[in-house]
Amino acid sequence: MRNLKVSLRAALSFVFIALLLVALGGISVWKMGEIRETSRDLEDDALASVVVADRINAAMLRLRLEVRRMLSQTDPQDIATTTSTIATLREEFKKQIKLYGPFVSGENANPKELQLFTVISDNADKVLVAFDEVTSLIRRNMPSEALAYLSSNVTPVTRLLDDAVNGLVQLNIDEAANSGKESEDSYQSGLKFVIFIIAAAVLATIVLAVLFTNSIVTPLRAMLRVNDTIAN
């Protein structure tokens, strides 16, 4: 460094430290971007799909409850009210299934999730048709036949739907947990990089300061020794 001018030495030292700071900022932004992308996937996919899957399950359970309630009703007004409720729940059930479709329509869709959703969509119309038949039998004052039809035709389908919906919920919970782990891994690796760059910057600053100081002080000391020799 002694062969370089003082201004050039200072400029090179500051440029090196500035490059370390740029590297520190770049790595920080990169890792924050990874964490943000992971949290976005968690918010827009895993958690959102859990909510919709829960709504599908809730609509299915309420449909079954209302149909069961209708079996025990004899008052025409009560039957009419329950029939209206069932119609509303039918639309809600179909709506939530339709809302779940985009979660399994992309190129990155989970094959297992798509398989479970296919079971739900394929059996949704079957169970709704079966519920219609049950309610039709009840309105014709045939509760025994309605109960028999419910047990033989509705229960097997609803079991398939229950298993598929529960599978979807659990699958998305697992995906959310994986996203959280990926976010934690990104944070830890980013933290290590930042600590390394900070340590390197501190060490480089100390080394450059020592070298820069020696490159100035050493010639001055030599000049002083020459001056002392000449004076003596």
Short mmCIF file of N, CA and C in Angstrom, two decimals, residues 24-195:
data_model
loop_
_atom_site.label_atom_id
_atom_site.label_comp_id
_atom_site.label_asym_id
_atom_site.label_seq_id
_atom_site.Cartn_x
_atom_site.Cartn_y
_atom_site.Cartn_z
N LEU A 24 -24.15 -7.12 2.39
CA LEU A 24 -25.02 -7.32 3.56
C LEU A 24 -26.46 -6.93 3.23
N GLY A 25 -26.65 -5.78 2.60
CA GLY A 25 -27.99 -5.35 2.24
C GLY A 25 -28.64 -6.27 1.22
N GLY A 26 -27.85 -6.72 0.22
CA GLY A 26 -28.39 -7.61 -0.80
C GLY A 26 -28.86 -8.93 -0.23
N ILE A 27 -28.04 -9.51 0.64
CA ILE A 27 -28.42 -10.78 1.26
C ILE A 27 -29.65 -10.61 2.14
N SER A 28 -29.72 -9.50 2.86
CA SER A 28 -30.88 -9.25 3.72
C SER A 28 -32.16 -9.14 2.89
N VAL A 29 -32.08 -8.39 1.78
CA VAL A 29 -33.26 -8.23 0.92
C VAL A 29 -33.65 -9.58 0.31
N TRP A 30 -32.67 -10.36 -0.12
CA TRP A 30 -32.93 -11.67 -0.72
C TRP A 30 -33.66 -12.58 0.26
N LYS A 31 -33.15 -12.65 1.48
CA LYS A 31 -33.76 -13.53 2.48
C LYS A 31 -35.13 -13.02 2.91
N MET A 32 -35.28 -11.71 3.01
CA MET A 32 -36.61 -11.17 3.34
C MET A 32 -37.61 -11.49 2.24
N GLY A 33 -37.13 -11.47 0.97
CA GLY A 33 -38.00 -11.85 -0.14
C GLY A 33 -38.44 -13.30 -0.04
N GLU A 34 -37.52 -14.19 0.34
CA GLU A 34 -37.88 -15.60 0.51
C GLU A 34 -38.92 -15.78 1.61
N ILE A 35 -38.71 -15.09 2.73
CA ILE A 35 -39.65 -15.18 3.84
C ILE A 35 -41.01 -14.63 3.44
N ARG A 36 -41.00 -13.51 2.68
CA ARG A 36 -42.26 -12.91 2.23
C ARG A 36 -43.01 -13.85 1.29
N GLU A 37 -42.27 -14.51 0.39
CA GLU A 37 -42.90 -15.43 -0.55
C GLU A 37 -43.51 -16.61 0.18
N THR A 38 -42.79 -17.10 1.19
CA THR A 38 -43.31 -18.22 1.97
C THR A 38 -44.57 -17.82 2.73
N SER A 39 -44.55 -16.63 3.34
CA SER A 39 -45.73 -16.18 4.08
C SER A 39 -46.90 -15.92 3.14
N ARG A 40 -46.62 -15.47 1.91
CA ARG A 40 -47.69 -15.25 0.94
C ARG A 40 -48.33 -16.57 0.53
N ASP A 41 -47.50 -17.60 0.32
CA ASP A 41 -48.03 -18.92 0.01
C ASP A 41 -48.89 -19.43 1.16
N LEU A 42 -48.41 -19.17 2.36
CA LEU A 42 -49.14 -19.62 3.55
C LEU A 42 -50.50 -18.92 3.64
N GLU A 43 -50.50 -17.62 3.37
CA GLU A 43 -51.73 -16.84 3.50
C GLU A 43 -52.72 -17.12 2.38
N ASP A 44 -52.20 -17.17 1.13
CA ASP A 44 -53.07 -17.27 -0.04
C ASP A 44 -53.46 -18.69 -0.40
N ASP A 45 -52.71 -19.67 0.08
CA ASP A 45 -52.99 -21.05 -0.33
C ASP A 45 -53.37 -21.92 0.86
N ALA A 46 -52.40 -22.23 1.70
CA ALA A 46 -52.63 -23.21 2.77
C ALA A 46 -53.76 -22.78 3.71
N LEU A 47 -53.64 -21.58 4.28
CA LEU A 47 -54.66 -21.15 5.25
C LEU A 47 -56.01 -20.91 4.59
N ALA A 48 -55.98 -20.29 3.39
CA ALA A 48 -57.24 -20.02 2.69
C ALA A 48 -57.95 -21.32 2.33
N SER A 49 -57.20 -22.32 1.89
CA SER A 49 -57.82 -23.60 1.52
C SER A 49 -58.35 -24.34 2.74
N VAL A 50 -57.69 -24.18 3.89
CA VAL A 50 -58.20 -24.77 5.13
C VAL A 50 -59.55 -24.17 5.49
N VAL A 51 -59.66 -22.85 5.33
CA VAL A 51 -60.92 -22.16 5.63
C VAL A 51 -62.04 -22.68 4.72
N VAL A 52 -61.76 -22.77 3.41
CA VAL A 52 -62.79 -23.22 2.48
C VAL A 52 -63.15 -24.68 2.74
N ALA A 53 -62.15 -25.51 3.01
CA ALA A 53 -62.43 -26.92 3.30
C ALA A 53 -63.29 -27.05 4.55
N ASP A 54 -63.03 -26.22 5.54
CA ASP A 54 -63.85 -26.24 6.76
C ASP A 54 -65.29 -25.82 6.45
N ARG A 55 -65.44 -24.86 5.56
CA ARG A 55 -66.79 -24.43 5.19
C ARG A 55 -67.53 -25.52 4.43
N ILE A 56 -66.82 -26.25 3.59
CA ILE A 56 -67.44 -27.39 2.89
C ILE A 56 -67.92 -28.41 3.91
N ASN A 57 -67.07 -28.69 4.87
CA ASN A 57 -67.41 -29.66 5.91
C ASN A 57 -68.59 -29.17 6.75
N ALA A 58 -68.59 -27.88 7.09
CA ALA A 58 -69.68 -27.32 7.90
C ALA A 58 -71.00 -27.39 7.14
N ALA A 59 -70.98 -27.04 5.85
CA ALA A 59 -72.21 -27.09 5.05
C ALA A 59 -72.73 -28.52 4.94
N MET A 60 -71.81 -29.47 4.80
CA MET A 60 -72.20 -30.87 4.70
C MET A 60 -72.84 -31.35 6.00
N LEU A 61 -72.23 -31.00 7.11
CA LEU A 61 -72.77 -31.41 8.41
C LEU A 61 -74.14 -30.78 8.67
N ARG A 62 -74.28 -29.52 8.31
CA ARG A 62 -75.57 -28.85 8.53
C ARG A 62 -76.66 -29.45 7.64
N LEU A 63 -76.29 -29.81 6.41
CA LEU A 63 -77.26 -30.47 5.53
C LEU A 63 -77.75 -31.78 6.15
N ARG A 64 -76.82 -32.56 6.63
CA ARG A 64 -77.20 -33.84 7.24
C ARG A 64 -78.08 -33.62 8.46
N LEU A 65 -77.73 -32.60 9.26
CA LEU A 65 -78.51 -32.31 10.46
C LEU A 65 -79.94 -31.89 10.11
N GLU A 66 -80.06 -31.02 9.10
CA GLU A 66 -81.39 -30.55 8.73
C GLU A 66 -82.25 -31.68 8.15
N VAL A 67 -81.61 -32.57 7.38
CA VAL A 67 -82.36 -33.70 6.83
C VAL A 67 -82.82 -34.62 7.96
N ARG A 68 -81.93 -34.86 8.92
CA ARG A 68 -82.30 -35.68 10.09
C ARG A 68 -83.43 -35.02 10.88
N ARG A 69 -83.34 -33.71 11.03
CA ARG A 69 -84.39 -32.99 11.76
C ARG A 69 -85.72 -33.11 11.02
N MET A 70 -85.66 -33.05 9.71
CA MET A 70 -86.87 -33.12 8.91
C MET A 70 -87.57 -34.47 9.09
N LEU A 71 -86.77 -35.50 9.36
CA LEU A 71 -87.35 -36.83 9.55
C LEU A 71 -88.29 -36.88 10.74
N SER A 72 -88.00 -36.07 11.74
CA SER A 72 -88.81 -36.11 12.97
C SER A 72 -89.93 -35.07 12.97
N GLN A 73 -90.04 -34.29 11.92
CA GLN A 73 -91.05 -33.24 11.89
C GLN A 73 -92.36 -33.73 11.25
N THR A 74 -93.45 -33.22 11.79
CA THR A 74 -94.77 -33.57 11.24
C THR A 74 -95.58 -32.35 10.83
N ASP A 75 -95.23 -31.21 11.41
CA ASP A 75 -95.93 -29.97 11.10
C ASP A 75 -95.53 -29.51 9.69
N PRO A 76 -96.48 -29.28 8.79
CA PRO A 76 -96.17 -28.83 7.43
C PRO A 76 -95.37 -27.53 7.40
N GLN A 77 -95.65 -26.62 8.36
CA GLN A 77 -94.92 -25.35 8.40
C GLN A 77 -93.45 -25.59 8.74
N ASP A 78 -93.22 -26.48 9.72
CA ASP A 78 -91.84 -26.80 10.09
C ASP A 78 -91.11 -27.47 8.93
N ILE A 79 -91.80 -28.35 8.24
CA ILE A 79 -91.20 -29.04 7.10
C ILE A 79 -90.85 -28.05 6.00
N ALA A 80 -91.72 -27.09 5.78
CA ALA A 80 -91.47 -26.07 4.76
C ALA A 80 -90.26 -25.21 5.12
N THR A 81 -90.16 -24.86 6.41
CA THR A 81 -89.03 -24.05 6.87
C THR A 81 -87.72 -24.82 6.72
N THR A 82 -87.73 -26.09 7.10
CA THR A 82 -86.53 -26.92 6.98
C THR A 82 -86.16 -27.13 5.52
N THR A 83 -87.15 -27.29 4.67
CA THR A 83 -86.90 -27.46 3.24
C THR A 83 -86.19 -26.23 2.67
N SER A 84 -86.63 -25.03 3.10
CA SER A 84 -85.99 -23.80 2.65
C SER A 84 -84.54 -23.72 3.15
N THR A 85 -84.33 -24.14 4.40
CA THR A 85 -82.97 -24.13 4.95
C THR A 85 -82.07 -25.09 4.19
N ILE A 86 -82.61 -26.25 3.86
CA ILE A 86 -81.83 -27.24 3.11
C ILE A 86 -81.45 -26.69 1.73
N ALA A 87 -82.38 -25.99 1.09
CA ALA A 87 -82.10 -25.41 -0.22
C ALA A 87 -80.96 -24.39 -0.13
N THR A 88 -80.98 -23.58 0.93
CA THR A 88 -79.91 -22.59 1.13
C THR A 88 -78.57 -23.27 1.36
N LEU A 89 -78.59 -24.32 2.17
CA LEU A 89 -77.34 -25.04 2.47
C LEU A 89 -76.81 -25.77 1.25
N ARG A 90 -77.70 -26.23 0.39
CA ARG A 90 -77.28 -26.87 -0.87
C ARG A 90 -76.44 -25.90 -1.70
N GLU A 91 -76.95 -24.67 -1.83
CA GLU A 91 -76.23 -23.67 -2.62
C GLU A 91 -74.90 -23.29 -1.97
N GLU A 92 -74.90 -23.21 -0.64
CA GLU A 92 -73.66 -22.90 0.07
C GLU A 92 -72.64 -24.02 -0.11
N PHE A 93 -73.10 -25.24 -0.06
CA PHE A 93 -72.23 -26.41 -0.23
C PHE A 93 -71.59 -26.38 -1.62
N LYS A 94 -72.39 -26.16 -2.65
CA LYS A 94 -71.87 -26.12 -4.01
C LYS A 94 -70.95 -24.92 -4.23
N LYS A 95 -71.30 -23.80 -3.60
CA LYS A 95 -70.48 -22.59 -3.72
C LYS A 95 -69.08 -22.80 -3.15
N GLN A 96 -68.99 -23.42 -1.97
CA GLN A 96 -67.69 -23.63 -1.34
C GLN A 96 -66.85 -24.64 -2.12
N ILE A 97 -67.49 -25.64 -2.69
CA ILE A 97 -66.75 -26.59 -3.52
C ILE A 97 -66.17 -25.88 -4.74
N LYS A 98 -66.96 -24.99 -5.33
CA LYS A 98 -66.50 -24.23 -6.49
C LYS A 98 -65.34 -23.30 -6.10
N LEU A 99 -65.42 -22.71 -4.90
CA LEU A 99 -64.35 -21.82 -4.44
C LEU A 99 -63.04 -22.56 -4.21
N TYR A 100 -63.14 -23.85 -3.89
CA TYR A 100 -61.91 -24.61 -3.64
C TYR A 100 -61.20 -24.98 -4.94
N GLY A 101 -61.93 -24.99 -6.05
CA GLY A 101 -61.37 -25.41 -7.33
C GLY A 101 -60.05 -24.76 -7.70
N PRO A 102 -59.92 -23.41 -7.60
CA PRO A 102 -58.65 -22.77 -7.98
C PRO A 102 -57.43 -23.25 -7.21
N PHE A 103 -57.62 -23.76 -6.00
CA PHE A 103 -56.48 -24.22 -5.21
C PHE A 103 -55.82 -25.46 -5.81
N VAL A 104 -56.55 -26.19 -6.65
CA VAL A 104 -56.01 -27.43 -7.22
C VAL A 104 -55.95 -27.37 -8.75
N SER A 105 -56.05 -26.17 -9.32
CA SER A 105 -56.09 -26.05 -10.77
C SER A 105 -54.76 -25.59 -11.37
N GLY A 106 -53.81 -25.16 -10.54
CA GLY A 106 -52.54 -24.67 -11.05
C GLY A 106 -51.57 -25.78 -11.39
N GLU A 107 -50.45 -25.40 -12.02
CA GLU A 107 -49.43 -26.38 -12.39
C GLU A 107 -48.76 -26.98 -11.16
N ASN A 108 -48.70 -26.21 -10.09
CA ASN A 108 -48.03 -26.68 -8.87
C ASN A 108 -49.00 -27.33 -7.88
N ALA A 109 -50.17 -27.70 -8.35
CA ALA A 109 -51.15 -28.32 -7.47
C ALA A 109 -50.63 -29.65 -6.92
N ASN A 110 -50.93 -29.87 -5.67
CA ASN A 110 -50.54 -31.12 -5.02
C ASN A 110 -51.41 -32.27 -5.56
N PRO A 111 -50.79 -33.32 -6.12
CA PRO A 111 -51.58 -34.43 -6.68
C PRO A 111 -52.52 -35.08 -5.67
N LYS A 112 -52.06 -35.21 -4.43
CA LYS A 112 -52.90 -35.81 -3.41
C LYS A 112 -54.09 -34.91 -3.10
N GLU A 113 -53.84 -33.60 -3.05
CA GLU A 113 -54.93 -32.65 -2.80
C GLU A 113 -55.95 -32.71 -3.94
N LEU A 114 -55.44 -32.79 -5.17
CA LEU A 114 -56.33 -32.88 -6.33
C LEU A 114 -57.17 -34.15 -6.27
N GLN A 115 -56.56 -35.24 -5.85
CA GLN A 115 -57.28 -36.52 -5.73
C GLN A 115 -58.40 -36.42 -4.69
N LEU A 116 -58.11 -35.82 -3.55
CA LEU A 116 -59.12 -35.67 -2.51
C LEU A 116 -60.25 -34.75 -2.97
N PHE A 117 -59.88 -33.66 -3.65
CA PHE A 117 -60.91 -32.74 -4.13
C PHE A 117 -61.79 -33.40 -5.20
N THR A 118 -61.18 -34.26 -6.01
CA THR A 118 -61.95 -34.97 -7.03
C THR A 118 -63.00 -35.87 -6.38
N VAL A 119 -62.62 -36.51 -5.28
CA VAL A 119 -63.59 -37.35 -4.55
C VAL A 119 -64.76 -36.49 -4.08
N ILE A 120 -64.47 -35.30 -3.58
CA ILE A 120 -65.53 -34.42 -3.08
C ILE A 120 -66.43 -33.96 -4.23
N SER A 121 -65.82 -33.45 -5.30
CA SER A 121 -66.62 -32.92 -6.40
C SER A 121 -67.43 -34.02 -7.10
N ASP A 122 -66.85 -35.23 -7.18
CA ASP A 122 -67.57 -36.33 -7.84
C ASP A 122 -68.76 -36.82 -7.02
N ASN A 123 -68.65 -36.72 -5.70
CA ASN A 123 -69.71 -37.25 -4.84
C ASN A 123 -70.68 -36.19 -4.33
N ALA A 124 -70.35 -34.91 -4.58
CA ALA A 124 -71.22 -33.84 -4.09
C ALA A 124 -72.60 -33.93 -4.72
N ASP A 125 -72.65 -34.08 -6.04
CA ASP A 125 -73.96 -34.16 -6.72
C ASP A 125 -74.73 -35.40 -6.29
N LYS A 126 -74.00 -36.49 -6.06
CA LYS A 126 -74.66 -37.73 -5.64
C LYS A 126 -75.37 -37.55 -4.31
N VAL A 127 -74.67 -36.92 -3.36
CA VAL A 127 -75.26 -36.77 -2.03
C VAL A 127 -76.41 -35.77 -2.07
N LEU A 128 -76.31 -34.75 -2.92
CA LEU A 128 -77.40 -33.78 -3.02
C LEU A 128 -78.65 -34.41 -3.63
N VAL A 129 -78.44 -35.25 -4.64
CA VAL A 129 -79.57 -35.98 -5.23
C VAL A 129 -80.20 -36.90 -4.20
N ALA A 130 -79.36 -37.55 -3.39
CA ALA A 130 -79.87 -38.45 -2.36
C ALA A 130 -80.66 -37.67 -1.31
N PHE A 131 -80.17 -36.50 -0.91
CA PHE A 131 -80.90 -35.67 0.04
C PHE A 131 -82.25 -35.24 -0.54
N ASP A 132 -82.26 -34.91 -1.83
CA ASP A 132 -83.52 -34.53 -2.47
C ASP A 132 -84.54 -35.67 -2.40
N GLU A 133 -84.06 -36.88 -2.62
CA GLU A 133 -84.96 -38.03 -2.56
C GLU A 133 -85.49 -38.24 -1.15
N VAL A 134 -84.63 -38.04 -0.15
CA VAL A 134 -85.06 -38.19 1.24
C VAL A 134 -86.13 -37.16 1.59
N THR A 135 -85.86 -35.90 1.23
CA THR A 135 -86.83 -34.85 1.54
C THR A 135 -88.15 -35.07 0.77
N SER A 136 -88.02 -35.59 -0.44
CA SER A 136 -89.24 -35.89 -1.21
C SER A 136 -90.08 -36.96 -0.52
N LEU A 137 -89.44 -38.00 -0.01
CA LEU A 137 -90.15 -39.06 0.71
C LEU A 137 -90.80 -38.51 1.98
N ILE A 138 -90.10 -37.60 2.66
CA ILE A 138 -90.66 -37.03 3.89
C ILE A 138 -91.89 -36.19 3.57
N ARG A 139 -91.83 -35.39 2.53
CA ARG A 139 -92.97 -34.56 2.17
C ARG A 139 -94.17 -35.40 1.73
N ARG A 140 -93.90 -36.62 1.27
CA ARG A 140 -95.00 -37.52 0.89
C ARG A 140 -95.45 -38.37 2.06
N ASN A 141 -94.96 -37.97 3.27
CA ASN A 141 -95.34 -38.65 4.50
C ASN A 141 -94.93 -40.12 4.48
N MET A 142 -93.67 -40.35 4.11
CA MET A 142 -93.11 -41.71 4.10
C MET A 142 -91.80 -41.71 4.89
N PRO A 143 -91.87 -41.42 6.20
CA PRO A 143 -90.64 -41.29 7.02
C PRO A 143 -89.84 -42.58 7.11
N SER A 144 -90.50 -43.72 7.17
CA SER A 144 -89.77 -44.99 7.28
C SER A 144 -88.95 -45.24 6.03
N GLU A 145 -89.58 -45.01 4.88
CA GLU A 145 -88.86 -45.19 3.62
C GLU A 145 -87.71 -44.17 3.50
N ALA A 146 -87.96 -42.95 3.98
CA ALA A 146 -86.93 -41.91 3.93
C ALA A 146 -85.73 -42.30 4.80
N LEU A 147 -86.01 -42.84 5.98
CA LEU A 147 -84.93 -43.26 6.87
C LEU A 147 -84.14 -44.41 6.27
N ALA A 148 -84.84 -45.35 5.67
CA ALA A 148 -84.17 -46.49 5.04
C ALA A 148 -83.30 -46.01 3.87
N TYR A 149 -83.84 -45.08 3.08
CA TYR A 149 -83.08 -44.56 1.93
C TYR A 149 -81.86 -43.79 2.42
N LEU A 150 -82.04 -43.03 3.50
CA LEU A 150 -80.94 -42.27 4.08
C LEU A 150 -79.80 -43.18 4.52
N SER A 151 -80.16 -44.27 5.17
CA SER A 151 -79.15 -45.19 5.69
C SER A 151 -78.42 -45.93 4.56
N SER A 152 -79.15 -46.30 3.53
CA SER A 152 -78.55 -47.13 2.48
C SER A 152 -77.88 -46.34 1.36
N ASN A 153 -78.34 -45.11 1.13
CA ASN A 153 -77.82 -44.35 -0.02
C ASN A 153 -77.04 -43.09 0.36
N VAL A 154 -77.40 -42.48 1.46
CA VAL A 154 -76.74 -41.23 1.84
C VAL A 154 -75.51 -41.47 2.71
N THR A 155 -75.65 -42.31 3.70
CA THR A 155 -74.56 -42.53 4.66
C THR A 155 -73.25 -42.97 4.01
N PRO A 156 -73.25 -43.93 3.07
CA PRO A 156 -71.97 -44.31 2.44
C PRO A 156 -71.29 -43.16 1.71
N VAL A 157 -72.09 -42.33 1.04
CA VAL A 157 -71.51 -41.20 0.29
C VAL A 157 -70.96 -40.15 1.25
N THR A 158 -71.72 -39.86 2.30
CA THR A 158 -71.26 -38.84 3.25
C THR A 158 -69.99 -39.28 3.98
N ARG A 159 -69.82 -40.59 4.16
CA ARG A 159 -68.57 -41.07 4.76
C ARG A 159 -67.39 -40.78 3.85
N LEU A 160 -67.58 -41.01 2.55
CA LEU A 160 -66.53 -40.68 1.59
C LEU A 160 -66.20 -39.19 1.62
N LEU A 161 -67.25 -38.37 1.66
CA LEU A 161 -67.06 -36.93 1.70
C LEU A 161 -66.35 -36.50 2.98
N ASP A 162 -66.76 -37.07 4.10
CA ASP A 162 -66.12 -36.73 5.38
C ASP A 162 -64.63 -37.05 5.34
N ASP A 163 -64.29 -38.23 4.86
CA ASP A 163 -62.88 -38.63 4.81
C ASP A 163 -62.09 -37.71 3.88
N ALA A 164 -62.70 -37.36 2.73
CA ALA A 164 -61.99 -36.50 1.78
C ALA A 164 -61.80 -35.09 2.33
N VAL A 165 -62.83 -34.54 2.94
CA VAL A 165 -62.73 -33.19 3.49
C VAL A 165 -61.73 -33.15 4.65
N ASN A 166 -61.80 -34.13 5.53
CA ASN A 166 -60.84 -34.18 6.64
C ASN A 166 -59.42 -34.35 6.11
N GLY A 167 -59.28 -35.13 5.03
CA GLY A 167 -57.97 -35.29 4.41
C GLY A 167 -57.45 -33.97 3.84
N LEU A 168 -58.35 -33.20 3.22
CA LEU A 168 -57.96 -31.89 2.68
C LEU A 168 -57.51 -30.94 3.80
N VAL A 169 -58.27 -30.91 4.86
CA VAL A 169 -57.92 -30.03 5.98
C VAL A 169 -56.55 -30.40 6.55
N GLN A 170 -56.34 -31.69 6.78
CA GLN A 170 -55.07 -32.13 7.35
C GLN A 170 -53.92 -31.87 6.39
N LEU A 171 -54.16 -32.09 5.10
CA LEU A 171 -53.12 -31.85 4.11
C LEU A 171 -52.70 -30.38 4.11
N ASN A 172 -53.66 -29.48 4.17
CA ASN A 172 -53.34 -28.07 4.17
C ASN A 172 -52.70 -27.62 5.48
N ILE A 173 -53.08 -28.25 6.58
CA ILE A 173 -52.41 -27.96 7.85
C ILE A 173 -50.94 -28.37 7.77
N ASP A 174 -50.68 -29.53 7.16
CA ASP A 174 -49.30 -29.99 6.99
C ASP A 174 -48.52 -29.05 6.08
N GLU A 175 -49.16 -28.57 5.01
CA GLU A 175 -48.50 -27.63 4.11
C GLU A 175 -48.19 -26.32 4.82
N ALA A 176 -49.11 -25.88 5.67
CA ALA A 176 -48.86 -24.66 6.43
C ALA A 176 -47.66 -24.85 7.37
N ALA A 177 -47.58 -26.02 7.98
CA ALA A 177 -46.44 -26.31 8.87
C ALA A 177 -45.14 -26.33 8.08
N ASN A 178 -45.17 -26.90 6.87
CA ASN A 178 -43.98 -26.93 6.02
C ASN A 178 -43.56 -25.53 5.60
N SER A 179 -44.55 -24.68 5.30
CA SER A 179 -44.25 -23.30 4.92
C SER A 179 -43.60 -22.56 6.10
N GLY A 180 -44.11 -22.83 7.29
CA GLY A 180 -43.51 -22.22 8.48
C GLY A 180 -42.08 -22.66 8.67
N LYS A 181 -41.81 -23.95 8.41
CA LYS A 181 -40.45 -24.47 8.55
C LYS A 181 -39.53 -23.84 7.49
N GLU A 182 -40.04 -23.70 6.26
CA GLU A 182 -39.23 -23.08 5.21
C GLU A 182 -38.91 -21.63 5.56
N SER A 183 -39.89 -20.93 6.13
CA SER A 183 -39.66 -19.55 6.54
C SER A 183 -38.60 -19.48 7.64
N GLU A 184 -38.68 -20.41 8.59
CA GLU A 184 -37.68 -20.46 9.66
C GLU A 184 -36.30 -20.77 9.12
N ASP A 185 -36.22 -21.70 8.16
CA ASP A 185 -34.92 -22.04 7.54
C ASP A 185 -34.34 -20.84 6.82
N SER A 186 -35.19 -20.10 6.09
CA SER A 186 -34.71 -18.90 5.38
C SER A 186 -34.20 -17.86 6.37
N TYR A 187 -34.92 -17.72 7.48
CA TYR A 187 -34.49 -16.76 8.50
C TYR A 187 -33.14 -17.15 9.09
N GLN A 188 -32.99 -18.43 9.42
CA GLN A 188 -31.75 -18.88 10.05
C GLN A 188 -30.56 -18.75 9.11
N SER A 189 -30.75 -19.16 7.83
CA SER A 189 -29.64 -19.04 6.88
C SER A 189 -29.31 -17.57 6.62
N GLY A 190 -30.35 -16.72 6.51
CA GLY A 190 -30.12 -15.29 6.33
C GLY A 190 -29.39 -14.68 7.51
N LEU A 191 -29.77 -15.11 8.72
CA LEU A 191 -29.12 -14.60 9.92
C LEU A 191 -27.63 -14.97 9.93
N LYS A 192 -27.32 -16.20 9.52
CA LYS A 192 -25.91 -16.63 9.48
C LYS A 192 -25.13 -15.79 8.47
N PHE A 193 -25.73 -15.54 7.30
CA PHE A 193 -25.05 -14.72 6.29
C PHE A 193 -24.81 -13.32 6.82
N VAL A 194 -25.82 -12.74 7.46
CA VAL A 194 -25.69 -11.38 7.97
C VAL A 194 -24.61 -11.31 9.04
N ILE A 195 -24.59 -12.27 9.95
CA ILE A 195 -23.56 -12.30 11.00
C ILE A 195 -22.17 -12.43 10.38
#
